[in-house]
Structures are given as structure tokens and as C-alpha cells.
PDB file of C-alpha atoms in Angstrom:
ATOM      1  CA  MET T   1     -10.044  33.328  19.924  1.00  0.00           C
ATOM      2  CA  ASN T   2      -6.744  33.848  21.638  1.00  0.00           C
ATOM      3  CA  ILE T   3      -4.483  36.906  21.288  1.00  0.00           C
ATOM      4  CA  MET T   4      -0.839  36.958  22.238  1.00  0.00           C
ATOM      5  CA  THR T   5       1.233  40.115  22.241  1.00  0.00           C
ATOM      6  CA  ASN T   6       4.910  41.042  22.283  1.00  0.00           C
ATOM      7  CA  SER T   7       5.276  40.428  25.971  1.00  0.00           C
ATOM      8  CA  HIS T   8       4.607  36.711  25.434  1.00  0.00           C
ATOM      9  CA  ILE T   9       7.331  36.218  22.819  1.00  0.00           C
ATOM     10  CA  GLN T  10      11.030  36.290  23.589  1.00  0.00           C
ATOM     11  CA  THR T  11      12.797  34.944  20.478  1.00  0.00           C
ATOM     12  CA  TYR T  12      12.193  33.506  17.025  1.00  0.00           C
ATOM     13  CA  ASP T  13      12.706  30.009  18.479  1.00  0.00           C
ATOM     14  CA  HIS T  14      10.000  30.740  21.055  1.00  0.00           C
ATOM     15  CA  LEU T  15       7.661  31.887  18.270  1.00  0.00           C
ATOM     16  CA  GLU T  16       8.337  28.662  16.354  1.00  0.00           C
ATOM     17  CA  GLN T  17       7.492  26.690  19.477  1.00  0.00           C
ATOM     18  CA  LEU T  18       4.194  28.587  19.870  1.00  0.00           C
ATOM     19  CA  MET T  19       3.325  27.951  16.222  1.00  0.00           C
ATOM     20  CA  ALA T  20       4.089  24.226  16.630  1.00  0.00           C
ATOM     21  CA  GLU T  21       1.522  24.050  19.425  1.00  0.00           C
ATOM     22  CA  GLU T  22      -1.273  25.363  17.188  1.00  0.00           C
ATOM     23  CA  LYS T  23      -2.499  23.996  13.872  1.00  0.00           C
ATOM     24  CA  GLN T  24      -3.377  27.461  12.589  1.00  0.00           C
ATOM     25  CA  VAL T  25      -2.019  30.829  13.675  1.00  0.00           C
ATOM     26  CA  ILE T  26      -2.162  34.395  12.413  1.00  0.00           C
ATOM     27  CA  LEU T  27       0.949  36.504  12.925  1.00  0.00           C
ATOM     28  CA  TYR T  28       0.130  40.213  12.881  1.00  0.00           C
ATOM     29  CA  PHE T  29       3.167  42.456  12.442  1.00  0.00           C
ATOM     30  CA  SER T  30       2.765  46.098  13.338  1.00  0.00           C
ATOM     31  CA  SER T  31       4.585  49.070  14.778  1.00  0.00           C
ATOM     32  CA  ARG T  32       3.679  51.432  17.598  1.00  0.00           C
ATOM     33  CA  ASP T  33       3.947  54.467  15.309  1.00  0.00           C
ATOM     34  CA  CYS T  34       1.937  52.956  12.415  1.00  0.00           C
ATOM     35  CA  ASN T  35      -1.545  54.477  12.302  1.00  0.00           C
ATOM     36  CA  VAL T  36      -2.657  52.095   9.557  1.00  0.00           C
ATOM     37  CA  CYS T  37      -1.669  49.162  11.809  1.00  0.00           C
ATOM     38  CA  HIS T  38      -3.889  50.474  14.581  1.00  0.00           C
ATOM     39  CA  ALA T  39      -6.824  50.747  12.151  1.00  0.00           C
ATOM     40  CA  VAL T  40      -6.297  47.317  10.543  1.00  0.00           C
ATOM     41  CA  PHE T  41      -5.993  45.271  13.743  1.00  0.00           C
ATOM     42  CA  PRO T  42      -9.611  45.789  14.942  1.00  0.00           C
ATOM     43  CA  LYS T  43     -10.841  44.868  11.435  1.00  0.00           C
ATOM     44  CA  LEU T  44      -8.813  41.663  11.567  1.00  0.00           C
ATOM     45  CA  MET T  45     -10.120  40.827  15.038  1.00  0.00           C
ATOM     46  CA  ASN T  46     -13.698  41.467  13.917  1.00  0.00           C
ATOM     47  CA  LEU T  47     -13.188  39.201  10.899  1.00  0.00           C
ATOM     48  CA  ILE T  48     -11.805  36.266  12.898  1.00  0.00           C
ATOM     49  CA  ASN T  49     -14.334  36.612  15.694  1.00  0.00           C
ATOM     50  CA  ASP T  50     -16.203  33.466  14.609  1.00  0.00           C
ATOM     51  CA  TYR T  51     -13.077  31.366  14.076  1.00  0.00           C
ATOM     52  CA  SER T  52     -11.010  29.414  16.544  1.00  0.00           C
ATOM     53  CA  ILE T  53      -7.588  30.766  15.646  1.00  0.00           C
ATOM     54  CA  LYS T  54      -4.745  32.207  17.705  1.00  0.00           C
ATOM     55  CA  VAL T  55      -3.458  35.672  16.787  1.00  0.00           C
ATOM     56  CA  ILE T  56       0.082  36.618  17.716  1.00  0.00           C
ATOM     57  CA  LYS T  57       0.631  40.366  17.544  1.00  0.00           C
ATOM     58  CA  ILE T  58       4.290  41.279  17.001  1.00  0.00           C
ATOM     59  CA  ASP T  59       5.750  44.788  17.134  1.00  0.00           C
ATOM     60  CA  ILE T  60       8.623  44.899  14.651  1.00  0.00           C
ATOM     61  CA  ASN T  61      10.429  47.528  16.739  1.00  0.00           C
ATOM     62  CA  ASP T  62      10.674  45.079  19.634  1.00  0.00           C
ATOM     63  CA  HIS T  63      11.309  41.973  17.518  1.00  0.00           C
ATOM     64  CA  VAL T  64      13.583  42.933  14.633  1.00  0.00           C
ATOM     65  CA  GLU T  65      15.037  39.391  14.549  1.00  0.00           C
ATOM     66  CA  ILE T  66      11.613  37.759  14.137  1.00  0.00           C
ATOM     67  CA  ALA T  67      10.592  40.201  11.398  1.00  0.00           C
ATOM     68  CA  GLY T  68      13.866  39.543   9.590  1.00  0.00           C
ATOM     69  CA  GLN T  69      13.585  35.763   9.888  1.00  0.00           C
ATOM     70  CA  LEU T  70      10.105  35.880   8.345  1.00  0.00           C
ATOM     71  CA  LEU T  71      11.078  38.497   5.719  1.00  0.00           C
ATOM     72  CA  VAL T  72       8.618  41.094   7.023  1.00  0.00           C
ATOM     73  CA  PHE T  73       9.812  44.503   5.838  1.00  0.00           C
ATOM     74  CA  THR T  74       6.618  46.543   5.946  1.00  0.00           C
ATOM     75  CA  VAL T  75       3.699  46.927   8.322  1.00  0.00           C
ATOM     76  CA  PRO T  76       0.991  45.987   8.739  1.00  0.00           C
ATOM     77  CA  THR T  77       1.681  42.424   7.610  1.00  0.00           C
ATOM     78  CA  ILE T  78      -0.529  39.411   8.244  1.00  0.00           C
ATOM     79  CA  LEU T  79       0.982  35.949   7.961  1.00  0.00           C
ATOM     80  CA  MET T  80      -1.426  33.041   8.162  1.00  0.00           C
ATOM     81  CA  MET T  81       0.341  29.882   9.220  1.00  0.00           C
ATOM     82  CA  TYR T  82      -1.044  26.352   8.908  1.00  0.00           C
ATOM     83  CA  ASP T  83       0.917  23.404  10.315  1.00  0.00           C
ATOM     84  CA  GLY T  84       3.927  25.708  10.697  1.00  0.00           C
ATOM     85  CA  ARG T  85       3.889  26.766   7.045  1.00  0.00           C
ATOM     86  CA  GLU T  86       2.957  30.153   5.636  1.00  0.00           C
ATOM     87  CA  VAL T  87      -0.228  29.873   3.583  1.00  0.00           C
ATOM     88  CA  LEU T  88      -1.059  33.567   3.142  1.00  0.00           C
ATOM     89  CA  ARG T  89       0.843  36.843   3.350  1.00  0.00           C
ATOM     90  CA  GLU T  90      -0.885  40.205   3.153  1.00  0.00           C
ATOM     91  CA  SER T  91       1.068  43.425   3.600  1.00  0.00           C
ATOM     92  CA  ARG T  92       0.246  47.116   3.736  1.00  0.00           C
ATOM     93  CA  PHE T  93      -3.078  47.030   1.829  1.00  0.00           C
ATOM     94  CA  ILE T  94      -4.760  44.020   3.427  1.00  0.00           C
ATOM     95  CA  ASP T  95      -7.271  42.094   1.297  1.00  0.00           C
ATOM     96  CA  PHE T  96      -9.665  40.969   4.020  1.00  0.00           C
ATOM     97  CA  GLN T  97     -11.737  38.954   1.531  1.00  0.00           C
ATOM     98  CA  LYS T  98      -8.650  36.869   0.760  1.00  0.00           C
ATOM     99  CA  VAL T  99      -8.003  36.432   4.502  1.00  0.00           C
ATOM    100  CA  GLU T 100     -11.602  35.317   5.011  1.00  0.00           C
ATOM    101  CA  ARG T 101     -11.434  32.836   2.096  1.00  0.00           C
ATOM    102  CA  MET T 102      -8.318  31.303   3.633  1.00  0.00           C
ATOM    103  CA  LEU T 103     -10.004  31.082   7.054  1.00  0.00           C
ATOM    104  CA  ASN T 104     -12.935  29.272   5.447  1.00  0.00           C
ATOM    105  CA  SER T 105     -10.629  26.770   3.796  1.00  0.00           C
ATOM    106  CA  PHE T 106      -9.184  25.592   7.138  1.00  0.00           C
TER     107      PHE T 106
END
């Protein structure tokens, strides 16, 4: 398991490059002042513990352009990407069973 945070990402183009390097990636959009985001992230990390998948954590306050490009307007939002394409989007009320089913299908 590999976690990347804001400090690793400069632009949307850089994010696309990172996603091209990995077959499967989870993008986790959050905000510093979102208490739900802080509660959801550990649950996500616990869920993916047994999977070999990179998680890129993106603060929408720092990366407004990236959030806009990916049409992320609420937090928390999880985007699961496979071969550079979005295969699952969960926002606000995260269905972890759906996330786990998608992980198992990879």
C-alpha cells in the first residue's frame, strides 16, 4: 500500500502522469476542515490494507483545479481509477461495501 498526499502533486497533468504509472489508484478528496473526511480516511485505509493499491490523498482547498477537472464538488469523495478511467465514485456517504466489491473485481 502506498499513500501520496498533497505535497506530492503539483498539477492536474502531474496527477494524470501518476495515474498512468499505476494500473489502479484511489483518489481520496478531502478538506482540512471536514470532520467526516478525517473519520472516513482511516476506514478506507483499513479496508484497503490487504490490497496492493496506491492512494492519492488530495485536499480540495490546495488543489481546486484538480477537483474541478474531475468534477469533485463535495468531500469526502473517493474515485477509484483503473487504467486511467474512473470505475467508481463515492461521495459524502461512502458505501464501503461497494468499494470493497470493486477492489475484489480488480
